[in-house]
């Protein structure tokens, strides 16, 4: 159980946010408040759970506090809905889908003698409030983190806090992952999953070692982007930091994040940003269409497992277990395809005698489809992907890439790999929403509305 210090840290975070909003410009205050909270506050089960409300955690408390300060201090500059009708519709659909989910799941569900209750309207209200809180980092980033200067601030913040966090990672790699236990009084995950390749992978104050490895990939990408677009001694410093972050990421012992970095770093170093936009959009397209390909059996699961078996039998066994669970859960989701099964684990398969869940959800995509159906899934994943699709379309009509921010391609790629990682994992965070909002804000407010020039028609007199 969390100790008193953990609950005190959560409860006092709004005061820390207030100091940031009093001392920093609004964009930096939003950025540092959300990023610091994500990295250092205690994760669930440290939370406040009030009746008829979603739990208040390290994700929701900082978002609520920052949103409140933005509203009261900078309300006239807030944009609560984007300009794009597509993005606007996706946001509304994202918030309203839980209401339809609850209205279509008022009946109880039985597995033998074990039953789960039907959903009530109070659950719809709580879920819609939760969706609104999830969108807060997206709205704040769209409003206050959308300029080229803001994009550099994002990269610098990731690198600066990454330097601090890397020290904590090294401590856990050397001594074993127990900082959360030592400071907040509890262990947030299974210790067995943090033993890899004859050593430890860090978890620090996040939800799992995979979250830490993904953040390591992000901070490496930010450092490399700053290295490419810096000069003089600053470039040398960012080069050294990039090499250091590379070693840290490898030490996190996540094969997926290392593979992402193997593609991300060369793209950041050598490719033009128009091609970076295209790769980011391709990753987003894979994330959006994966469930369709999975349902049509276009994913070569057997061949993938055979290739991974050559590298690591344990990893291949884990992947096979994941694929098998995805198939079972997808078949169940097809029984409620439009708005899903709702909460309380109704999207799972339960043991008909003991009531124990027999299925495991790993990927964010299968969780969302099972809970909120295809409507909820498309609302969430297309909202993330929309700015990347806009950048993809613009990449074919932009005559010069210098007409865009030099940092735009790096942020687009980082968001793209975050989306792709939602297929095997549920690593969605306020940082993902923040990046999506920042990119959407830039495309709608700062990118020139470029059109393909029309050819002049010569008339013969």
mmCIF file of N, CA, C and O in Angstrom, residues 131-198:
data_model
loop_
_atom_site.group_PDB
_atom_site.id
_atom_site.type_symbol
_atom_site.label_atom_id
_atom_site.label_comp_id
_atom_site.label_asym_id
_atom_site.label_seq_id
_atom_site.Cartn_x
_atom_site.Cartn_y
_atom_site.Cartn_z
ATOM 1 N N UNK A 131 -12.823 10.751 -19.976
ATOM 2 C CA UNK A 131 -12.399 11.092 -21.330
ATOM 3 C C UNK A 131 -12.024 12.569 -21.439
ATOM 4 O O UNK A 131 -11.052 12.933 -22.115
ATOM 5 N N UNK A 132 -12.792 13.417 -20.774
ATOM 6 C CA UNK A 132 -12.471 14.851 -20.781
ATOM 7 C C UNK A 132 -11.124 15.119 -20.116
ATOM 8 O O UNK A 132 -10.324 15.934 -20.610
ATOM 9 N N UNK A 133 -10.852 14.438 -19.018
ATOM 10 C CA UNK A 133 -9.569 14.627 -18.337
ATOM 11 C C UNK A 133 -8.417 14.121 -19.192
ATOM 12 O O UNK A 133 -7.338 14.713 -19.208
ATOM 13 N N UNK A 134 -8.647 13.026 -19.923
ATOM 14 C CA UNK A 134 -7.607 12.504 -20.809
ATOM 15 C C UNK A 134 -7.268 13.517 -21.893
ATOM 16 O O UNK A 134 -6.107 13.668 -22.297
ATOM 17 N N UNK A 135 -8.272 14.265 -22.355
ATOM 18 C CA UNK A 135 -8.071 15.232 -23.431
ATOM 19 C C UNK A 135 -7.405 16.529 -22.969
ATOM 20 O O UNK A 135 -6.960 17.314 -23.809
ATOM 21 N N UNK A 136 -7.329 16.763 -21.681
ATOM 22 C CA UNK A 136 -6.802 18.047 -21.205
ATOM 23 C C UNK A 136 -5.380 18.329 -21.660
ATOM 24 O O UNK A 136 -5.090 19.438 -22.122
ATOM 25 N N UNK A 137 -4.427 17.376 -21.563
ATOM 26 C CA UNK A 137 -3.086 17.666 -22.098
ATOM 27 C C UNK A 137 -3.103 17.974 -23.592
ATOM 28 O O UNK A 137 -2.329 18.813 -24.064
ATOM 29 N N UNK A 138 -3.971 17.316 -24.331
ATOM 30 C CA UNK A 138 -4.104 17.560 -25.769
ATOM 31 C C UNK A 138 -4.559 18.994 -26.023
ATOM 32 O O UNK A 138 -3.984 19.706 -26.866
ATOM 33 N N UNK A 139 -5.571 19.448 -25.287
ATOM 34 C CA UNK A 139 -6.105 20.802 -25.473
ATOM 35 C C UNK A 139 -5.079 21.853 -25.068
ATOM 36 O O UNK A 139 -4.888 22.858 -25.764
ATOM 37 N N UNK A 140 -4.404 21.640 -23.938
ATOM 38 C CA UNK A 140 -3.414 22.614 -23.478
ATOM 39 C C UNK A 140 -2.237 22.707 -24.438
ATOM 40 O O UNK A 140 -1.739 23.802 -24.732
ATOM 41 N N UNK A 141 -1.771 21.565 -24.947
ATOM 42 C CA UNK A 141 -0.671 21.590 -25.906
ATOM 43 C C UNK A 141 -1.111 22.251 -27.207
ATOM 44 O O UNK A 141 -0.344 23.006 -27.818
ATOM 45 N N UNK A 142 -2.318 21.967 -27.650
ATOM 46 C CA UNK A 142 -2.841 22.593 -28.862
ATOM 47 C C UNK A 142 -2.887 24.111 -28.714
ATOM 48 O O UNK A 142 -2.614 24.851 -29.663
ATOM 49 N N UNK A 143 -3.194 24.583 -27.522
ATOM 50 C CA UNK A 143 -3.345 26.022 -27.286
ATOM 51 C C UNK A 143 -2.023 26.722 -27.026
ATOM 52 O O UNK A 143 -1.821 27.853 -27.477
ATOM 53 N N UNK A 144 -1.087 26.073 -26.312
ATOM 54 C CA UNK A 144 0.080 26.790 -25.799
ATOM 55 C C UNK A 144 1.438 26.186 -26.180
ATOM 56 O O UNK A 144 2.469 26.715 -25.786
ATOM 57 N N UNK A 145 1.459 25.076 -26.906
ATOM 58 C CA UNK A 145 2.731 24.443 -27.266
ATOM 59 C C UNK A 145 2.794 24.179 -28.772
ATOM 60 O O UNK A 145 3.231 23.107 -29.203
ATOM 61 N N UNK A 146 2.391 25.137 -29.575
ATOM 62 C CA UNK A 146 2.235 24.859 -30.992
ATOM 63 C C UNK A 146 3.228 25.590 -31.891
ATOM 64 O O UNK A 146 3.271 25.339 -33.090
ATOM 65 N N UNK A 147 4.041 26.490 -31.369
ATOM 66 C CA UNK A 147 4.973 27.241 -32.206
ATOM 67 C C UNK A 147 6.309 26.503 -32.322
ATOM 68 O O UNK A 147 6.573 25.526 -31.608
ATOM 69 N N UNK A 148 7.170 26.981 -33.211
ATOM 70 C CA UNK A 148 8.499 26.392 -33.364
ATOM 71 C C UNK A 148 9.294 26.501 -32.070
ATOM 72 O O UNK A 148 9.987 25.553 -31.673
ATOM 73 N N UNK A 149 9.202 27.642 -31.397
ATOM 74 C CA UNK A 149 9.897 27.830 -30.122
ATOM 75 C C UNK A 149 9.392 26.828 -29.084
ATOM 76 O O UNK A 149 10.173 26.268 -28.304
ATOM 77 N N UNK A 150 8.082 26.603 -29.068
ATOM 78 C CA UNK A 150 7.507 25.637 -28.132
ATOM 79 C C UNK A 150 8.022 24.232 -28.428
ATOM 80 O O UNK A 150 8.269 23.442 -27.504
ATOM 81 N N UNK A 151 8.169 23.910 -29.704
ATOM 82 C CA UNK A 151 8.669 22.584 -30.062
ATOM 83 C C UNK A 151 10.099 22.381 -29.557
ATOM 84 O O UNK A 151 10.438 21.301 -29.069
ATOM 85 N N UNK A 152 10.926 23.406 -29.654
ATOM 86 C CA UNK A 152 12.267 23.290 -29.092
ATOM 87 C C UNK A 152 12.205 23.137 -27.575
ATOM 88 O O UNK A 152 12.976 22.362 -26.982
ATOM 89 N N UNK A 153 11.292 23.854 -26.933
ATOM 90 C CA UNK A 153 11.123 23.715 -25.479
ATOM 91 C C UNK A 153 10.773 22.282 -25.101
ATOM 92 O O UNK A 153 11.240 21.763 -24.075
ATOM 93 N N UNK A 154 9.940 21.628 -25.923
ATOM 94 C CA UNK A 154 9.568 20.238 -25.652
ATOM 95 C C UNK A 154 10.804 19.342 -25.708
ATOM 96 O O UNK A 154 11.043 18.513 -24.814
ATOM 97 N N UNK A 155 11.606 19.508 -26.747
ATOM 98 C CA UNK A 155 12.813 18.693 -26.880
ATOM 99 C C UNK A 155 13.778 18.931 -25.718
ATOM 100 O O UNK A 155 14.330 17.981 -25.148
ATOM 101 N N UNK A 156 13.964 20.194 -25.341
ATOM 102 C CA UNK A 156 14.886 20.528 -24.250
ATOM 103 C C UNK A 156 14.383 19.956 -22.930
ATOM 104 O O UNK A 156 15.168 19.432 -22.118
ATOM 105 N N UNK A 157 13.070 20.035 -22.687
ATOM 106 C CA UNK A 157 12.513 19.503 -21.438
ATOM 107 C C UNK A 157 12.721 17.996 -21.346
ATOM 108 O O UNK A 157 13.077 17.470 -20.275
ATOM 109 N N UNK A 158 12.513 17.290 -22.441
ATOM 110 C CA UNK A 158 12.735 15.842 -22.436
ATOM 111 C C UNK A 158 14.198 15.521 -22.138
ATOM 112 O O UNK A 158 14.497 14.583 -21.394
ATOM 113 N N UNK A 159 15.103 16.284 -22.733
ATOM 114 C CA UNK A 159 16.529 16.019 -22.515
ATOM 115 C C UNK A 159 16.927 16.359 -21.082
ATOM 116 O O UNK A 159 17.639 15.589 -20.415
ATOM 117 N N UNK A 160 16.479 17.514 -20.574
ATOM 118 C CA UNK A 160 16.860 17.937 -19.225
ATOM 119 C C UNK A 160 16.348 16.961 -18.168
ATOM 120 O O UNK A 160 17.107 16.513 -17.289
ATOM 121 N N UNK A 161 15.052 16.620 -18.243
ATOM 122 C CA UNK A 161 14.514 15.669 -17.266
ATOM 123 C C UNK A 161 15.033 14.260 -17.526
ATOM 124 O O UNK A 161 15.147 13.456 -16.597
ATOM 125 N N UNK A 162 15.355 13.970 -18.782
ATOM 126 C CA UNK A 162 15.964 12.681 -19.088
ATOM 127 C C UNK A 162 17.316 12.514 -18.427
ATOM 128 O O UNK A 162 17.677 11.415 -17.989
ATOM 129 N N UNK A 163 18.093 13.597 -18.331
ATOM 130 C CA UNK A 163 19.380 13.527 -17.643
ATOM 131 C C UNK A 163 19.181 13.155 -16.173
ATOM 132 O O UNK A 163 19.927 12.334 -15.617
ATOM 133 N N UNK A 164 18.192 13.759 -15.543
ATOM 134 C CA UNK A 164 17.902 13.441 -14.135
ATOM 135 C C UNK A 164 17.411 12.004 -14.012
ATOM 136 O O UNK A 164 17.867 11.228 -13.153
ATOM 137 N N UNK A 165 16.480 11.639 -14.892
ATOM 138 C CA UNK A 165 15.876 10.304 -14.792
ATOM 139 C C UNK A 165 16.884 9.205 -15.096
ATOM 140 O O UNK A 165 16.781 8.094 -14.562
ATOM 141 N N UNK A 166 17.850 9.506 -15.954
ATOM 142 C CA UNK A 166 18.840 8.489 -16.297
ATOM 143 C C UNK A 166 19.649 8.058 -15.075
ATOM 144 O O UNK A 166 20.056 6.891 -14.970
ATOM 145 N N UNK A 167 19.886 8.984 -14.151
ATOM 146 C CA UNK A 167 20.604 8.633 -12.917
ATOM 147 C C UNK A 167 19.787 7.628 -12.106
ATOM 148 O O UNK A 167 20.317 6.633 -11.581
ATOM 149 N N UNK A 168 18.481 7.866 -12.015
ATOM 150 C CA UNK A 168 17.605 6.930 -11.297
ATOM 151 C C UNK A 168 17.556 5.578 -12.010
ATOM 152 O O UNK A 168 17.520 4.526 -11.361
ATOM 153 N N UNK A 169 17.556 5.602 -13.342
ATOM 154 C CA UNK A 169 17.582 4.343 -14.089
ATOM 155 C C UNK A 169 18.849 3.555 -13.786
ATOM 156 O O UNK A 169 18.800 2.333 -13.560
ATOM 157 N N UNK A 170 19.988 4.240 -13.770
ATOM 158 C CA UNK A 170 21.250 3.557 -13.506
ATOM 159 C C UNK A 170 21.284 2.963 -12.102
ATOM 160 O O UNK A 170 21.837 1.869 -11.888
ATOM 161 N N UNK A 171 20.683 3.678 -11.150
ATOM 162 C CA UNK A 171 20.622 3.144 -9.776
ATOM 163 C C UNK A 171 19.866 1.827 -9.764
ATOM 164 O O UNK A 171 20.296 0.843 -9.142
ATOM 165 N N UNK A 172 18.726 1.780 -10.461
ATOM 166 C CA UNK A 172 17.927 0.552 -10.455
ATOM 167 C C UNK A 172 18.578 -0.550 -11.281
ATOM 168 O O UNK A 172 18.448 -1.732 -10.946
ATOM 169 N N UNK A 173 19.242 -0.187 -12.352
ATOM 170 C CA UNK A 173 19.944 -1.200 -13.150
ATOM 171 C C UNK A 173 21.043 -1.867 -12.312
ATOM 172 O O UNK A 173 21.265 -3.074 -12.415
ATOM 173 N N UNK A 174 21.668 -1.079 -11.464
ATOM 174 C CA UNK A 174 22.760 -1.609 -10.638
ATOM 175 C C UNK A 174 22.259 -2.298 -9.378
ATOM 176 O O UNK A 174 22.741 -3.382 -9.008
ATOM 177 N N UNK A 175 21.280 -1.700 -8.688
ATOM 178 C CA UNK A 175 20.875 -2.196 -7.373
ATOM 179 C C UNK A 175 19.580 -3.006 -7.376
ATOM 180 O O UNK A 175 19.245 -3.595 -6.346
ATOM 181 N N UNK A 176 18.862 -3.005 -8.486
ATOM 182 C CA UNK A 176 17.555 -3.632 -8.692
ATOM 183 C C UNK A 176 16.466 -2.551 -8.623
ATOM 184 O O UNK A 176 16.611 -1.547 -7.898
ATOM 185 N N UNK A 177 15.385 -2.737 -9.354
ATOM 186 C CA UNK A 177 14.337 -1.710 -9.481
ATOM 187 C C UNK A 177 13.451 -1.623 -8.243
ATOM 188 O O UNK A 177 12.404 -2.291 -8.156
ATOM 189 N N UNK A 178 13.827 -0.789 -7.286
ATOM 190 C CA UNK A 178 13.068 -0.697 -6.038
ATOM 191 C C UNK A 178 12.909 0.736 -5.535
ATOM 192 O O UNK A 178 12.545 0.948 -4.376
ATOM 193 N N UNK A 179 13.162 1.741 -6.351
ATOM 194 C CA UNK A 179 13.049 3.131 -5.893
ATOM 195 C C UNK A 179 11.633 3.458 -5.448
ATOM 196 O O UNK A 179 11.437 4.184 -4.464
ATOM 197 N N UNK A 180 10.654 2.944 -6.182
ATOM 198 C CA UNK A 180 9.265 3.225 -5.811
ATOM 199 C C UNK A 180 8.941 2.646 -4.438
ATOM 200 O O UNK A 180 8.229 3.259 -3.633
ATOM 201 N N UNK A 181 9.481 1.470 -4.147
ATOM 202 C CA UNK A 181 9.283 0.853 -2.838
ATOM 203 C C UNK A 181 9.987 1.645 -1.752
ATOM 204 O O UNK A 181 9.421 1.894 -0.678
ATOM 205 N N UNK A 182 11.198 2.074 -2.014
ATOM 206 C CA UNK A 182 11.969 2.796 -0.997
ATOM 207 C C UNK A 182 11.355 4.168 -0.678
ATOM 208 O O UNK A 182 11.373 4.588 0.470
ATOM 209 N N UNK A 183 10.819 4.836 -1.680
ATOM 210 C CA UNK A 183 10.331 6.201 -1.474
ATOM 211 C C UNK A 183 8.833 6.248 -1.203
ATOM 212 O O UNK A 183 8.380 6.910 -0.252
ATOM 213 N N UNK A 184 8.049 5.540 -2.016
ATOM 214 C CA UNK A 184 6.587 5.637 -1.904
ATOM 215 C C UNK A 184 5.960 4.483 -1.131
ATOM 216 O O UNK A 184 4.753 4.475 -0.913
ATOM 217 N N UNK A 185 6.745 3.483 -0.751
ATOM 218 C CA UNK A 185 6.261 2.467 0.173
ATOM 219 C C UNK A 185 5.596 1.260 -0.434
ATOM 220 O O UNK A 185 5.027 0.435 0.285
ATOM 221 N N UNK A 186 5.641 1.075 -1.747
ATOM 222 C CA UNK A 186 4.992 -0.090 -2.360
ATOM 223 C C UNK A 186 5.674 -0.397 -3.684
ATOM 224 O O UNK A 186 6.397 0.432 -4.247
ATOM 225 N N UNK A 187 5.409 -1.583 -4.200
ATOM 226 C CA UNK A 187 5.964 -1.993 -5.485
ATOM 227 C C UNK A 187 4.827 -2.005 -6.493
ATOM 228 O O UNK A 187 3.790 -2.636 -6.267
ATOM 229 N N UNK A 188 5.013 -1.344 -7.645
ATOM 230 C CA UNK A 188 3.898 -1.100 -8.551
ATOM 231 C C UNK A 188 3.694 -2.181 -9.604
ATOM 232 O O UNK A 188 2.728 -2.138 -10.365
ATOM 233 N N UNK A 189 4.598 -3.176 -9.668
ATOM 234 C CA UNK A 189 4.434 -4.211 -10.693
ATOM 235 C C UNK A 189 5.122 -5.491 -10.250
ATOM 236 O O UNK A 189 5.693 -5.560 -9.165
ATOM 237 N N UNK A 190 5.056 -6.497 -11.103
ATOM 238 C CA UNK A 190 5.685 -7.776 -10.813
ATOM 239 C C UNK A 190 7.199 -7.669 -11.005
ATOM 240 O O UNK A 190 7.669 -7.277 -12.076
ATOM 241 N N UNK A 191 7.939 -8.028 -9.988
ATOM 242 C CA UNK A 191 9.393 -7.935 -10.043
ATOM 243 C C UNK A 191 9.971 -8.856 -11.116
ATOM 244 O O UNK A 191 10.978 -8.538 -11.751
ATOM 245 N N UNK A 192 9.308 -10.007 -11.353
ATOM 246 C CA UNK A 192 9.829 -10.980 -12.316
ATOM 247 C C UNK A 192 9.935 -10.387 -13.719
ATOM 248 O O UNK A 192 10.830 -10.758 -14.489
ATOM 249 N N UNK A 193 9.046 -9.477 -14.063
ATOM 250 C CA UNK A 193 9.044 -8.914 -15.409
ATOM 251 C C UNK A 193 10.154 -7.882 -15.613
ATOM 252 O O UNK A 193 10.324 -7.370 -16.722
ATOM 253 N N UNK A 194 10.870 -7.556 -14.560
ATOM 254 C CA UNK A 194 11.945 -6.573 -14.659
ATOM 255 C C UNK A 194 13.326 -7.222 -14.631
ATOM 256 O O UNK A 194 14.334 -6.533 -14.563
ATOM 257 N N UNK A 195 13.356 -8.550 -14.686
ATOM 258 C CA UNK A 195 14.619 -9.282 -14.789
ATOM 259 C C UNK A 195 14.783 -9.710 -16.242
ATOM 260 O O UNK A 195 13.967 -10.464 -16.778
ATOM 261 N N UNK A 196 15.811 -9.165 -16.904
ATOM 262 C CA UNK A 196 16.003 -9.432 -18.329
ATOM 263 C C UNK A 196 17.494 -9.599 -18.648
ATOM 264 O O UNK A 196 18.324 -8.819 -18.169
ATOM 265 N N UNK A 197 17.809 -10.616 -19.452
ATOM 266 C CA UNK A 197 19.156 -10.816 -19.988
ATOM 267 C C UNK A 197 20.222 -10.810 -18.885
ATOM 268 O O UNK A 197 21.273 -10.198 -19.016
ATOM 269 N N UNK A 198 19.909 -11.491 -17.794
ATOM 270 C CA UNK A 198 20.874 -11.632 -16.717
ATOM 271 C C UNK A 198 21.056 -10.400 -15.857
ATOM 272 O O UNK A 198 22.009 -10.312 -15.077
#
